[in-house]
Tab-separated table of C-alpha atoms and ligand atoms in Angstrom:
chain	number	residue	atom	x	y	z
D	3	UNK	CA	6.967	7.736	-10.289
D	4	UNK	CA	7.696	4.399	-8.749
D	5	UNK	CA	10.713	3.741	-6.258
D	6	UNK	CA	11.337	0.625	-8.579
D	7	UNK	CA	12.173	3.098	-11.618
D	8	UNK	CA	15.746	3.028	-12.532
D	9	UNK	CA	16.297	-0.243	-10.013
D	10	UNK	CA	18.174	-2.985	-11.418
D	11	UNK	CA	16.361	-6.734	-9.692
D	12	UNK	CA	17.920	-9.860	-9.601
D	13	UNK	CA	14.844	-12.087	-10.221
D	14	UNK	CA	15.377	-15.716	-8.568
D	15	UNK	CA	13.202	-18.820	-9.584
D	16	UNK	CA	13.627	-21.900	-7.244
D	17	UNK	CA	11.219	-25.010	-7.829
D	18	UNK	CA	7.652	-24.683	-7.433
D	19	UNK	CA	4.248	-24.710	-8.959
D	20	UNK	CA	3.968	-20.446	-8.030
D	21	UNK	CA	6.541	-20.263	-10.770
D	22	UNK	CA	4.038	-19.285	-13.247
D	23	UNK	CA	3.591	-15.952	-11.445
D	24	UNK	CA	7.257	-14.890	-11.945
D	25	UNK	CA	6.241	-14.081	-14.981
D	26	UNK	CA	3.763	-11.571	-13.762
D	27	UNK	CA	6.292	-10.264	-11.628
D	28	UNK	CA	9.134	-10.043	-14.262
D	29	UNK	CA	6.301	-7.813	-16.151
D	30	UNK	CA	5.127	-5.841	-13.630
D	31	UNK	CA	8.710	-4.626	-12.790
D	32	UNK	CA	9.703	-4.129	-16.237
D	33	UNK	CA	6.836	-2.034	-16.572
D	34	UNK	CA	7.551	-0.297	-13.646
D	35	UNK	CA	10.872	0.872	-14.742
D	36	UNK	CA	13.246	-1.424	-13.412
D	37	UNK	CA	15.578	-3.958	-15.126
D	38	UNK	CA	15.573	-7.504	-14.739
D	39	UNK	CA	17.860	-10.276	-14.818
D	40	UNK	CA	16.746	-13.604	-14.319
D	41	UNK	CA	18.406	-16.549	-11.978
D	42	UNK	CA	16.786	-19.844	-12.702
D	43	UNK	CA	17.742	-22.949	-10.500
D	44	UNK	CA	17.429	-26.654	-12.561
D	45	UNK	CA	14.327	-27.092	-10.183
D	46	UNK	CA	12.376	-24.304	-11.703
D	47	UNK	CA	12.888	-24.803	-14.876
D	48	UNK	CA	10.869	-27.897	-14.676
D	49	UNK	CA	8.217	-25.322	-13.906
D	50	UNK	CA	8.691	-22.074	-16.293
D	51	UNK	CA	11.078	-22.066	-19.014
D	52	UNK	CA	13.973	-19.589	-19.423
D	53	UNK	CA	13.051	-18.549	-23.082
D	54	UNK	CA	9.256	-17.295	-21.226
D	55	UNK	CA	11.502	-15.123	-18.742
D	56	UNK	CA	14.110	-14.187	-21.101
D	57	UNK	CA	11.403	-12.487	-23.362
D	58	UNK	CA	9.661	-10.652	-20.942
D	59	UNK	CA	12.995	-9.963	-19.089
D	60	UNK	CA	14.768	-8.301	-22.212
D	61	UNK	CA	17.460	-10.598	-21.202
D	62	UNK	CA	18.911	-13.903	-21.544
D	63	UNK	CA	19.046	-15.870	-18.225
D	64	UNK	CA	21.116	-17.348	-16.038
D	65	UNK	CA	20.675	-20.888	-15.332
D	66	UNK	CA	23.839	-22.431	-14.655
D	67	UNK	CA	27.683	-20.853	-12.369
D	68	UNK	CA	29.342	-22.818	-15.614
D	69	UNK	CA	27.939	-19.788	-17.941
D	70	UNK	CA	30.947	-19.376	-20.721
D	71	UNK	CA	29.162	-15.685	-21.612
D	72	UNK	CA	30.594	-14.421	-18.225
D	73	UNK	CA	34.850	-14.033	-19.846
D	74	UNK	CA	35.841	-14.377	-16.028
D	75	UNK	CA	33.506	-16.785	-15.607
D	76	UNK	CA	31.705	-15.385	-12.127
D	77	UNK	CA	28.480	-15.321	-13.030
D	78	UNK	CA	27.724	-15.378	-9.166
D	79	UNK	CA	29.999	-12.193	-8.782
D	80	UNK	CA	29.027	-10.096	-11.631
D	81	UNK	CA	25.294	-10.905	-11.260
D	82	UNK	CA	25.277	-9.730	-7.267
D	83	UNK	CA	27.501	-6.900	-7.611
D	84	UNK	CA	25.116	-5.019	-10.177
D	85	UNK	CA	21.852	-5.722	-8.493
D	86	UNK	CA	19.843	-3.042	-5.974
D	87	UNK	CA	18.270	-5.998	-4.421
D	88	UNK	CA	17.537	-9.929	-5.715
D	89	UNK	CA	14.029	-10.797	-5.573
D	90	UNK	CA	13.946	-15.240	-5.483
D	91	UNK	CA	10.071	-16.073	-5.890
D	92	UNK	CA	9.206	-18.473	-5.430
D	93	UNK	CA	11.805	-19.300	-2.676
D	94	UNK	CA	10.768	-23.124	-2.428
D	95	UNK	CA	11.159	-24.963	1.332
D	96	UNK	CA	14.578	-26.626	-0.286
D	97	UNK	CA	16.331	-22.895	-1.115
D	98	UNK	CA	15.299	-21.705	1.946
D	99	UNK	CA	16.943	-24.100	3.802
D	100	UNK	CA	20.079	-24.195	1.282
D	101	UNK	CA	19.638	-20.204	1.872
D	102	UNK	CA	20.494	-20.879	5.725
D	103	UNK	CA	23.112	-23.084	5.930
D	104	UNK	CA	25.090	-21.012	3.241
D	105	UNK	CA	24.867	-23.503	0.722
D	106	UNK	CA	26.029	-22.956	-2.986
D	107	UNK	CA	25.770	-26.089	-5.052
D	108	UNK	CA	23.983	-23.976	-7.969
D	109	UNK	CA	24.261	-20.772	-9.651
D	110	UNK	CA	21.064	-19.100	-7.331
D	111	UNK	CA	22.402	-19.978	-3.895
D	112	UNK	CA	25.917	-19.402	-4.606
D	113	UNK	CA	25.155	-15.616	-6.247
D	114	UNK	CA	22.589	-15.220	-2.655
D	115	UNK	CA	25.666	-16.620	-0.593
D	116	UNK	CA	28.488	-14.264	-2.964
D	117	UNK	CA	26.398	-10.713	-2.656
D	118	UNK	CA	27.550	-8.012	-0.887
D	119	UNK	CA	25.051	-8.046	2.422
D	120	UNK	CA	25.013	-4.796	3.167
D	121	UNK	CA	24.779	-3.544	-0.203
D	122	UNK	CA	22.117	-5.869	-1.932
D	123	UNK	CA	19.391	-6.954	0.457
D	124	UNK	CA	17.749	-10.416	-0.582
D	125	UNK	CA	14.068	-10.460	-0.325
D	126	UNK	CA	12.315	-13.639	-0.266
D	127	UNK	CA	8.933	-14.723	-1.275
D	128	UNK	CA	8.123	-18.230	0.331
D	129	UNK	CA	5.705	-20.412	-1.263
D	130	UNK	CA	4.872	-24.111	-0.641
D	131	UNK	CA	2.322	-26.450	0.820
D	132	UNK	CA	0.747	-25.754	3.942
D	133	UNK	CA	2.188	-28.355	5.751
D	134	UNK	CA	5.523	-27.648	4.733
D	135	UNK	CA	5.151	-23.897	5.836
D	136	UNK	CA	3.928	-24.950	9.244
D	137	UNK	CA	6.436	-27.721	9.710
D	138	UNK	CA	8.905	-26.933	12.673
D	139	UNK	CA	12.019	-27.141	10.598
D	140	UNK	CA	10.612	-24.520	7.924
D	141	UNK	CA	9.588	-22.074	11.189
D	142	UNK	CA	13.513	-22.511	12.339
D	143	UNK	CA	14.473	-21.625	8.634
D	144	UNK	CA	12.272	-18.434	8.875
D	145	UNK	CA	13.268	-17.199	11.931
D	146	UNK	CA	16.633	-17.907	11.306
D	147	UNK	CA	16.873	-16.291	7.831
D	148	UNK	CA	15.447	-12.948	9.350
D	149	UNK	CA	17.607	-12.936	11.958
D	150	UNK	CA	20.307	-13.170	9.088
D	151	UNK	CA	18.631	-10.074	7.666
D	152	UNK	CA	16.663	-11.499	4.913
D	153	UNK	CA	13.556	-10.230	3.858
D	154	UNK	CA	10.881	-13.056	4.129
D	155	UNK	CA	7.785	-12.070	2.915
D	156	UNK	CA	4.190	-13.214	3.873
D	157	UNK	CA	2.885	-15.796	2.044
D	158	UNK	CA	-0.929	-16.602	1.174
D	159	UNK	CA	-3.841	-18.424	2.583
D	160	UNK	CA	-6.304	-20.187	0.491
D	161	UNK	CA	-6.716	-22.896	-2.053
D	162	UNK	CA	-2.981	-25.241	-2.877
D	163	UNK	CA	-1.926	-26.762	-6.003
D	164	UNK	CA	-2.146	-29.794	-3.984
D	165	UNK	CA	-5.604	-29.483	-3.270
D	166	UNK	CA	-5.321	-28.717	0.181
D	167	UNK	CA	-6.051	-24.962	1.619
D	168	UNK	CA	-4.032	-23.253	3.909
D	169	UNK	CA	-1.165	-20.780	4.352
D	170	UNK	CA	1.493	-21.024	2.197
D	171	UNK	CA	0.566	-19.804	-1.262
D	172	UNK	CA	3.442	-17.204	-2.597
D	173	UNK	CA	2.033	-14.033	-2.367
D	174	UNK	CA	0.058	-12.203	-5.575
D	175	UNK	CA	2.297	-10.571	-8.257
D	176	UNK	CA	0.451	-7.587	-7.732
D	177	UNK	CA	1.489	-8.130	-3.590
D	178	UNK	CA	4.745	-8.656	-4.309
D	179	UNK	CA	5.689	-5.712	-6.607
D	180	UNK	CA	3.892	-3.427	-3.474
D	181	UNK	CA	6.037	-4.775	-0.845
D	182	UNK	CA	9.135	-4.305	-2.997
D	183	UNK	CA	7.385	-0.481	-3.688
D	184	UNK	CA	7.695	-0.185	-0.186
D	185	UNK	CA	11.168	-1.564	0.607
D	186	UNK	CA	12.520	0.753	-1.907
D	187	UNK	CA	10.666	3.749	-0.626
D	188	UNK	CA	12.695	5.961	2.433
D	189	UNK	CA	10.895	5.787	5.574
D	190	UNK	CA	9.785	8.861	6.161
D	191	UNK	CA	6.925	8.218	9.093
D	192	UNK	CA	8.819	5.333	10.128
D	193	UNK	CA	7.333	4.812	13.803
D	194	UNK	CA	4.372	7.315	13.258
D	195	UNK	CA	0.564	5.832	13.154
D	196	UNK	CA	-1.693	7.618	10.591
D	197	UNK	CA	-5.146	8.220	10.800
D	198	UNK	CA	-7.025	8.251	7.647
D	199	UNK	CA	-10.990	8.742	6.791
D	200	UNK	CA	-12.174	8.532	3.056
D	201	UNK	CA	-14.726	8.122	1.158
D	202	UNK	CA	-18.518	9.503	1.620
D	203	UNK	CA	-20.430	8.741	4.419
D	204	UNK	CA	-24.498	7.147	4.049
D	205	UNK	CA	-27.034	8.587	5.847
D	206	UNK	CA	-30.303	6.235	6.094
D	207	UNK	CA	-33.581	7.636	5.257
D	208	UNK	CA	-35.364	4.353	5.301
D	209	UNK	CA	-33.556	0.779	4.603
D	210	UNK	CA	-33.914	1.144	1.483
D	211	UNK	CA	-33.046	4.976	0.641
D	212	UNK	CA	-30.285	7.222	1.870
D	213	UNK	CA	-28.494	10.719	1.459
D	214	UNK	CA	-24.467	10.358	0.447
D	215	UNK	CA	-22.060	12.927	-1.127
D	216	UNK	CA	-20.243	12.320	-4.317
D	217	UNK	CA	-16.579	10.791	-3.329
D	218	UNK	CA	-14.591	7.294	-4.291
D	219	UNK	CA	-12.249	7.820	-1.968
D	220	UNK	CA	-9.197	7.003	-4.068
D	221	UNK	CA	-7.421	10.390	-2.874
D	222	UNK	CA	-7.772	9.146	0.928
D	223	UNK	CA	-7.085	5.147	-0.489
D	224	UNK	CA	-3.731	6.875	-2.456
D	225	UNK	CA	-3.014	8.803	1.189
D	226	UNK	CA	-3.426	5.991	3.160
D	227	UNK	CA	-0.993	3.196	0.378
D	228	UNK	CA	1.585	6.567	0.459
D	229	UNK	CA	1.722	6.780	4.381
D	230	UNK	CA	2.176	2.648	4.711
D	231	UNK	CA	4.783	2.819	1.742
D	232	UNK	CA	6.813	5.443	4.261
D	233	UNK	CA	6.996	3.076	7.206
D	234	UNK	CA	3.690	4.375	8.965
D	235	UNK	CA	1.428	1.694	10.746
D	236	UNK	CA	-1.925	2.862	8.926
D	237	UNK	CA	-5.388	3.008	10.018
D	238	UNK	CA	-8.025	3.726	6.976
D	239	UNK	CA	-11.459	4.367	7.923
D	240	UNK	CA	-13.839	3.865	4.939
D	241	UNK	CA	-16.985	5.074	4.304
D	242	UNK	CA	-18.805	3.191	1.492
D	243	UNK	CA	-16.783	2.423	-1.178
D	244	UNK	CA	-16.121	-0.369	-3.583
D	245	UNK	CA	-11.874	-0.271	-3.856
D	246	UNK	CA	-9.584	-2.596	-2.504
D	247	UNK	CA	-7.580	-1.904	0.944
D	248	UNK	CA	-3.681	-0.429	-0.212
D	249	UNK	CA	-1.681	-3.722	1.612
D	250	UNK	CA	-0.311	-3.376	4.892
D	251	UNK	CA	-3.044	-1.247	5.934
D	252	UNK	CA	-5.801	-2.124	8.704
D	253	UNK	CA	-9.513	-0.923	7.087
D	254	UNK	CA	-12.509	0.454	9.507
D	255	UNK	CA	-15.670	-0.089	7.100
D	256	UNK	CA	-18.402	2.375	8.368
D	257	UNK	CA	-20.898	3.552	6.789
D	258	UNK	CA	-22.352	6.900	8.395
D	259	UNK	CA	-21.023	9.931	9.823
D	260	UNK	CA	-21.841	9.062	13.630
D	261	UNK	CA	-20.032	5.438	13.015
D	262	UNK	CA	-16.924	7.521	11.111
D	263	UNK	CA	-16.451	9.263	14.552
D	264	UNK	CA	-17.031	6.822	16.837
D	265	UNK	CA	-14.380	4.772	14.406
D	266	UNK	CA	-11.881	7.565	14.613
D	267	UNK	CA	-12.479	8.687	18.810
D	268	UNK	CA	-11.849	4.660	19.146
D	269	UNK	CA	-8.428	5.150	17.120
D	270	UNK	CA	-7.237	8.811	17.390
D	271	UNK	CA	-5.577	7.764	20.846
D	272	UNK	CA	-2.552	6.225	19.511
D	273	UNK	CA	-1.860	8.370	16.300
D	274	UNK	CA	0.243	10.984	15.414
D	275	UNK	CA	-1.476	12.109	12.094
D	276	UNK	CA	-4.981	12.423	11.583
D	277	UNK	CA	-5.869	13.158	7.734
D	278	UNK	CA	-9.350	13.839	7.102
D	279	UNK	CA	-9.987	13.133	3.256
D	280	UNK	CA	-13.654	11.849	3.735
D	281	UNK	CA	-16.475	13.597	2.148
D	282	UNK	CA	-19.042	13.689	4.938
D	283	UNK	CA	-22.327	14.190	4.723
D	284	UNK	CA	-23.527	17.586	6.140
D	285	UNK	CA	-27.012	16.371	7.399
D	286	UNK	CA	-28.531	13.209	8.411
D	287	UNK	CA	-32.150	13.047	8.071
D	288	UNK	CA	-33.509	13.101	11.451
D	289	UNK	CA	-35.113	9.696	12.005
D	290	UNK	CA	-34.337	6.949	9.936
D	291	UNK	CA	-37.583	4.713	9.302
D	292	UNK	CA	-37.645	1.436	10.654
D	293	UNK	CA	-39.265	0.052	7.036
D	294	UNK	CA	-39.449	1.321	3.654
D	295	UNK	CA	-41.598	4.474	3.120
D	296	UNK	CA	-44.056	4.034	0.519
D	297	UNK	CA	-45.456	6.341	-1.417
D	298	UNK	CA	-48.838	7.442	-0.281
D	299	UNK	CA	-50.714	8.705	-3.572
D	300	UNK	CA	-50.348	12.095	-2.686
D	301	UNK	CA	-47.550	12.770	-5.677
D	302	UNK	CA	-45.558	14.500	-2.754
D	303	UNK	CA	-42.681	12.961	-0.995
D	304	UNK	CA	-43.078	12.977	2.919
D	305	UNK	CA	-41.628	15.255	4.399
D	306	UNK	CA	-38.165	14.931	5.903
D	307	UNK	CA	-36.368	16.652	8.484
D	308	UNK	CA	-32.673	16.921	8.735
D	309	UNK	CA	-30.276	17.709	11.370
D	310	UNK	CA	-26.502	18.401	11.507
D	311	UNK	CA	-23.663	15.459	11.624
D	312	UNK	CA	-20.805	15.551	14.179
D	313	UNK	CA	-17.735	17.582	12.530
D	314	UNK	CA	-15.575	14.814	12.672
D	315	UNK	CA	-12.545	16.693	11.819
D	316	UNK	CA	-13.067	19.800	14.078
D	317	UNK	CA	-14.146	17.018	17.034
D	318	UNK	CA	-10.533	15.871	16.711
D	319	UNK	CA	-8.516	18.860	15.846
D	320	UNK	CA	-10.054	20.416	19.339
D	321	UNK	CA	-9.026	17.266	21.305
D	322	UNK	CA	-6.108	17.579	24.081
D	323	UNK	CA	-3.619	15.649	21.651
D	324	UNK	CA	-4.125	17.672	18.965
D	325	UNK	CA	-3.713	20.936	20.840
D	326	UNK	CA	-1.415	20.066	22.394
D	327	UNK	CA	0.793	19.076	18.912
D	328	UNK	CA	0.694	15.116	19.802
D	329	UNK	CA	-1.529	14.594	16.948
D	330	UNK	CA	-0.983	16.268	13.546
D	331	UNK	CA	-4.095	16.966	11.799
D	332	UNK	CA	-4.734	17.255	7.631
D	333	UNK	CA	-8.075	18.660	6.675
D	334	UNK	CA	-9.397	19.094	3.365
D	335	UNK	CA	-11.742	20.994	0.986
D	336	UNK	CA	-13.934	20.181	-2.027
D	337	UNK	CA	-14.608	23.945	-3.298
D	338	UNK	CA	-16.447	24.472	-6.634
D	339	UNK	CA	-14.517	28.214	-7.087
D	340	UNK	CA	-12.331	30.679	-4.728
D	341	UNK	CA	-10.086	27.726	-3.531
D	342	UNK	CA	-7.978	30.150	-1.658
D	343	UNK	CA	-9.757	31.944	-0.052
D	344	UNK	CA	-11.962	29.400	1.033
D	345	UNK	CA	-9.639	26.746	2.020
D	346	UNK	CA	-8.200	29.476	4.299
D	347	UNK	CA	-10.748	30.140	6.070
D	348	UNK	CA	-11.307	26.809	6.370
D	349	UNK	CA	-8.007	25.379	8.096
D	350	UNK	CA	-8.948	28.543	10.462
D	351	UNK	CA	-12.613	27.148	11.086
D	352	UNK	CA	-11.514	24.033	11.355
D	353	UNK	CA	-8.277	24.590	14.013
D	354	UNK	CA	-5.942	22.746	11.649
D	355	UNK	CA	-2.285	23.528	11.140
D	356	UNK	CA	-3.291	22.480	7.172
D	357	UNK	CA	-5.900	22.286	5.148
D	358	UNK	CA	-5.219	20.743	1.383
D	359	UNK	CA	-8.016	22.203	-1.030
D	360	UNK	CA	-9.070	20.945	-4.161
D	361	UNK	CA	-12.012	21.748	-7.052
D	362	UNK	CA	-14.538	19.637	-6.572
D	363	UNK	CA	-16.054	18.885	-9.761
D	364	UNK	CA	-12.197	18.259	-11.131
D	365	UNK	CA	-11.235	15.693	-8.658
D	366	UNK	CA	-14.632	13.401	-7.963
D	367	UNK	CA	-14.442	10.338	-9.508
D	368	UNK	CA	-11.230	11.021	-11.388
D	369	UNK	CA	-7.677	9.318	-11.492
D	370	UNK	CA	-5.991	12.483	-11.050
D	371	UNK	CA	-6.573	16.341	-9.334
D	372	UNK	CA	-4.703	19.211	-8.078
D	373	UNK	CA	-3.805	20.145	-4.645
D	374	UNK	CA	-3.178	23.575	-2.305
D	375	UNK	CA	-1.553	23.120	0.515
D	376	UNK	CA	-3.019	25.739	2.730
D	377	UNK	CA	-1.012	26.355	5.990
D	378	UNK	CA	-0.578	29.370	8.632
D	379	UNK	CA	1.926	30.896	6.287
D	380	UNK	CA	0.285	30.687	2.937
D	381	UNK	CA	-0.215	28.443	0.601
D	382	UNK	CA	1.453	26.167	-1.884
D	383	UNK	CA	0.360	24.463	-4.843
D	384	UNK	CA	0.700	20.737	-5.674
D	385	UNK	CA	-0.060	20.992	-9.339
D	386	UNK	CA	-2.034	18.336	-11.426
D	387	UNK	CA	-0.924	14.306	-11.393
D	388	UNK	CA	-2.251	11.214	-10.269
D	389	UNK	CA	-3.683	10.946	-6.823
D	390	UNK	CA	-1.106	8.536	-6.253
D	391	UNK	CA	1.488	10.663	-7.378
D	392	UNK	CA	0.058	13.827	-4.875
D	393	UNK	CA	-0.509	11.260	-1.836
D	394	UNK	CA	3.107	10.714	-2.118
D	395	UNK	CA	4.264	14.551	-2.080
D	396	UNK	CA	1.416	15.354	0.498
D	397	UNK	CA	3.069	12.482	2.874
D	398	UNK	CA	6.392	13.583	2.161
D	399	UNK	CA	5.537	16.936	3.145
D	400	UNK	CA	3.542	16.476	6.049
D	401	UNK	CA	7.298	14.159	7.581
D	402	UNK	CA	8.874	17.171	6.604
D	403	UNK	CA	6.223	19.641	8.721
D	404	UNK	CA	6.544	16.969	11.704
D	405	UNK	CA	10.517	16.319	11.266
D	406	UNK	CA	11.068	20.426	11.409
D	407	UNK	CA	8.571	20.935	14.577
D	408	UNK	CA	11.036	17.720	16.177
D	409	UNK	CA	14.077	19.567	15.281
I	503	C5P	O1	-16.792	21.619	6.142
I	503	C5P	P1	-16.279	20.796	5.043
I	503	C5P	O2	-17.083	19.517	4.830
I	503	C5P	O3	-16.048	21.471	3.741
I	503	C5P	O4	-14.828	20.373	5.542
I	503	C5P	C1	-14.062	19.446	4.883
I	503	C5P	C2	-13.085	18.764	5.840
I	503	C5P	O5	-13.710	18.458	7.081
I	503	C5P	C3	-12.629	17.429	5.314
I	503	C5P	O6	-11.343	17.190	5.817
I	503	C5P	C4	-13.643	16.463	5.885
I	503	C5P	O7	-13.158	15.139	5.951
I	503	C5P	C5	-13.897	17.061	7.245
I	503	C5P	N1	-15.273	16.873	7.762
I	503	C5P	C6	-15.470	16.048	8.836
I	503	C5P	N2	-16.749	15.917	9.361
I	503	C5P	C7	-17.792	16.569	8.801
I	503	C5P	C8	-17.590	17.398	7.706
I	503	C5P	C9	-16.311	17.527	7.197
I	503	C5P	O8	-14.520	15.448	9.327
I	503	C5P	N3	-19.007	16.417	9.327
């Protein structure tokens, strides 16, 4: 379930063209669970009108402090006090800057100025012309509202209403909604660095042809969103696959099973988790052709040879850091039947504290799967739900591991 379920956002339009994605926004968190009540300043509604956002909001909105609905007329009270956080997107140059010097000429500002500040944190999503973010006056107004303890989030780079291209776009709907995922969600490896592989690896027979193993790495993709979402800095190394990188985490692309390794000796240094979820590829034929192989009228294919990949997993698990409990590390097994029994004497083969198994055949390719958490004392089942859903008890679980072998 999402950590915006059950969270009641204060949605905040100032003046700007990115208005139009509020509306994206104002759907994405009523779908995720949360309520909404909209804050419009005079500016924005030039841009989006309040009867769009009141129908996708549920609710009417707030446009002006002289509301006569409020009986003790405080709209700016009564709207702060019941929020978990306000969200203003787009935060134009203007509110920013009003934002800073405590100004509250308008319902928006005044309700920002009015919350409680260390009850409802105000998260900010800039958006403007790329000039106007890199003005000097605008890079005061950042700094300044951080050090205030608002949340100022990225913004974009690319193409401008204006024509121009540059940084200053307001972030994605999509963008936004994930960083207010991970605001709301407690920061459980706040400080740790996660290692992640996923995916399968490709093995070159010619460059043309290869040998790969059936995985679309969503479970390590779902790992690697979970451990970012719980304050981890996040290393994902990919094998081929065609899904985009969870935000806020930095993306190795590799593509065989000697570049996974050399990808994970180069970062395994400076983590504290290491969680295998890639599907590696046993064998590697043992040359790869330098051109296509044709075929040769014979009806038989040439023949290959094959030889055996690194064990990227057992490489690490037997480093210094890992025996020596600096580095955490999470294997895991595809198994077609006997997950038990198998996955158990696979943590053991493998020298890994746990090893999470799953069927095979029920988990490639599919949204969802089943987990057993196989450690030195037994095991314990994670039982069917999304992979999202099991990334997010699997990284909760292995904080709790690390935060009992701290205590
Ligand atoms: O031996 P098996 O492939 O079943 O082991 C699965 C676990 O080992 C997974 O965590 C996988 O990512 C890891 N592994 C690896 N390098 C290999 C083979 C498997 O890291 N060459």
């Amino acid at each position: 379930m999402s950590h915006l379920a059950g969270k009641h956002i204060v949605l905040g339009l100032s003046g700007g063209i990115a208005a139009f994605k509020s509306a994206e926004i104002c759907r994405a968190l009523v779908k995720a669970g949360a309520t909404v009540q909209v804050v419009m300043t005079e500016a924005a509604e030039h841009f989006m009108t309040a009867v769009t956002m009141q129908a996708l909001s549920g609710r009417p909105v707030y446009t002006s402090q002289w509301d006569v609905r409020e009986p003790n007329n405080m709209a700016h009270i009564n709207l702060s006090r019941e929020a978990d956080a306000i969200l203003v997107a787009p935060a134009s140059a203007d509110f920013m800057a009003k934002l800073l010097h405590g100004r509250a000429d308008e319902l928006l500002s005044l309700m920002c100025l009015a919350r409680p500040i260390d009850k409802v944190p105000l998260i900010v999503a800039p958006a403007m012309n790329r000039e106007m973010w890199a003005n000097p006056a605008t890079r005061r107004n950042v700094a300044q509202l951080q050090a205030d303890g608002i949340h100022v989030l990225e913004v974009g780079q690319g193409d401008q209403a204006c024509g121009e291209i540059g940084d200053g776009r307001m972030l994605e709907a999509e963008e936004i909604l994930e960083d207010l995922e991970a605001f709301f969600t407690p920061k459980a490896l706040a400080g740790q660095a996660v290692l992640v592989t996923a995916g399968p690896t490709y093995e070159a027979i010619d460059p043309v042809r290869g040998i790969t193993t059936l995985s679309s790495g969503q479970m390590g993709f779902a790992i690697a969103r979970a451990a970012r979402m719980a304050g981890a800095e996040v290393t994902l190394v990919a094998g081929p696959v065609s899904l985009s990188t969870p935000r806020g985490v930095r993306r190795v692309d590799v593509r065989s099973a000697r570049d996974m390794l050399q990808a994970v000796e180069q970062h395994a240094g400076a983590a504290q988790i290491f969680i295998a979820t890639a599907a590696v590829a046993d064998w590697r034929p043992a040359t790869s052709a330098a051109h296509k192989i044709k075929k040769d009228g014979s009806g038989q294919m040439p023949a290959l040879g094959f030889v055996e990949n690194p064990d990227i997993l057992a490489t690490v698990a037997r480093s210094a850091r890992a025996l020596s409990g600096e580095l955490f590390c999470v294997g895991f097994a595809a198994e077609s039947h006997d997950l038990l029994a198998h996955a158990t004497a696979k943590r053991e083969r493998k020298g890994v504290p746990l090893l999470v198994g799953n069927i095979g055949p029920s988990t490639f390719g599919r949204d969802d799967n089943a987990l057993l958490l196989v450690d030195a004392l037994g095991a314990h089942e994670l039982p069917r739900a999304s992979k999202q859903v099991l990334a997010n008890q699997l990284i909760h679980d292995i904080a709790r591991r690390l935060g009992a072998a701290k205590a």
